[in-house]
Amino acid sequence: GSSTDIISPKNRRQARNSDQWPEWYKGELAEMSCQLKMVTWKVVDRPVGKNIAKSGWVYKLKLTKTGTVAKYKCRLVCKGYSQEYGMDYTETFAPCVQRTTLRLMIALAAHLGLIIYEHDIETAFLNGDIDEELYMEQPEGHEVRDENDKIQMDANGKLPVCRLLSAIYGTKQAGRVWYHTFRDPIMAFPNGPGSGMTKCDVDPCLFCYRAGDAWLYVAINVDNLFLLGNNEQLRESFVQYLNVHFKVEDLGPLNWSLGMRIEQRDGFTTIDQRLYTEQILRDHDFWDGNHSDIPCRMNHGFDEVPLPSPNSVEAREMKQYPVRALGGKIMYLAENTRPEIKLAIGKISRYFHNPHMVHWKGLVVLAMYLRKHVNYGIIYRKGEASELADEAKSILFNYQLFNCLTGWV
């Protein structure tokens, strides 16, 4: 079925009560198999005086570019919010590839007639070892059992716990540990440190290798790799090199990332967030509503209206409107694939902290505009500038707003 027919469960109870529970349970078993194979923990007696983090399951539908379900993905996580600074972790910062970097790679690939390939590092975070003494509750539904199939207790009659050996997903230091674990082998390609691969000064998740006329760009997005190069043999040798250190899965040409659908075709590439836009509108009951031809009206009055006083009746009434929730989602959309709404949502976002009814009505107009133009995205043509696209068809959109003419050319 399509993604709109199936909802990713928020917890294990919802997963068990769903019609797709057999599929979700298969995903749990696959995740447990990976965890045990990687020896990410050892089960020990519950320690006295130690912080025990809770464990949990995260369920996520992996989609194809058409929006159908490709995989029922289950991830065991440690609920790191219960970790204590200085005891369970210290440094936590870990970079991710910037959206502008990815769009620049897409534009470059389209301009040169090349293809960006995606690779996945299986159970990526489990490759990084941690130095801290960190304990976690056993995974729900997969506790160690005795010969009578009853949950096994320790010598004190308490439920044993997992002593973590690797920085599994959810731990505060997991991203940082994985980035450094992954970065070092990449920087050593092909013949050791300093042999050719360099890291971008602006984006620490972008790496470049050059050898004569051949070049290769490598972008890291957590456990996914985006590879763009002009030499197929160089790309294959890099993947083979990585397979020595990690288990790398070839996902083929990039078609989905950061919520964007990416279609790489002969002569041009399009990116859009049609499914994300539809989900926003459905979540806030705008999908079956009215349409708008423009993202913002001329006499919007965003900067003229007096803001509600704290604790006033108007301020309390405005709390019933999801201004921040809807506005934040639209801002993410504008930053990725809808540049024509950036000016409008940028104006409204100034008042998220204390909105007036005028600002909510501005968001409503934006939502109605998105409903009418739900298929808009960006198209990159070979050797040409990017344009606004309605699916595969190039569209130039202009509108008069805030006493100026704006658009995307």
CSV table of N, CA and C in Angstrom, one decimal, residues 291-296 365 368-369 372-373 376 397-399:
chain,number,residue,atom,x,y,z
A,291,HIS,N,-8.2,26.5,-2.3
A,291,HIS,CA,-6.9,26.8,-2.9
A,291,HIS,C,-6.6,28.2,-3.0
A,292,SER,N,-5.3,28.6,-3.2
A,292,SER,CA,-4.9,29.9,-3.4
A,292,SER,C,-3.9,30.0,-4.5
A,293,ASP,N,-3.9,31.0,-5.3
A,293,ASP,CA,-3.0,31.2,-6.5
A,293,ASP,C,-1.7,31.8,-6.0
A,294,ILE,N,-1.7,32.5,-4.9
A,294,ILE,CA,-0.4,33.1,-4.4
A,294,ILE,C,-0.2,32.7,-3.0
A,295,PRO,N,1.1,32.7,-2.6
A,295,PRO,CA,1.5,32.3,-1.2
A,295,PRO,C,1.2,33.4,-0.2
A,296,CYS,N,0.9,34.6,-0.6
A,296,CYS,CA,0.7,35.7,0.4
A,296,CYS,C,0.0,36.8,-0.3
A,365,VAL,N,-3.3,30.9,4.2
A,365,VAL,CA,-3.2,31.2,2.7
A,365,VAL,C,-2.0,30.4,2.1
A,368,MET,N,-3.1,26.9,1.6
A,368,MET,CA,-4.0,26.8,0.4
A,368,MET,C,-3.2,26.9,-0.9
A,369,TYR,N,-2.2,27.7,-0.8
A,369,TYR,CA,-1.3,27.8,-2.0
A,369,TYR,C,-0.6,26.5,-2.2
A,372,LYS,N,-2.8,23.8,-3.8
A,372,LYS,CA,-3.0,24.0,-5.3
A,372,LYS,C,-1.8,23.6,-6.1
A,373,HIS,N,-0.6,23.9,-5.5
A,373,HIS,CA,0.7,23.7,-6.2
A,373,HIS,C,1.5,22.6,-5.5
A,376,TYR,N,4.9,21.2,-7.1
A,376,TYR,CA,6.0,22.0,-7.4
A,376,TYR,C,7.3,21.5,-6.8
A,397,PHE,N,7.5,31.1,-12.1
A,397,PHE,CA,6.5,31.6,-11.3
A,397,PHE,C,6.9,33.0,-10.8
A,398,ASN,N,6.1,34.0,-11.1
A,398,ASN,CA,6.4,35.3,-10.5
A,398,ASN,C,5.1,35.9,-9.8
A,399,TYR,N,5.3,36.6,-8.8
A,399,TYR,CA,4.2,37.3,-8.1
A,399,TYR,C,4.7,38.5,-7.4
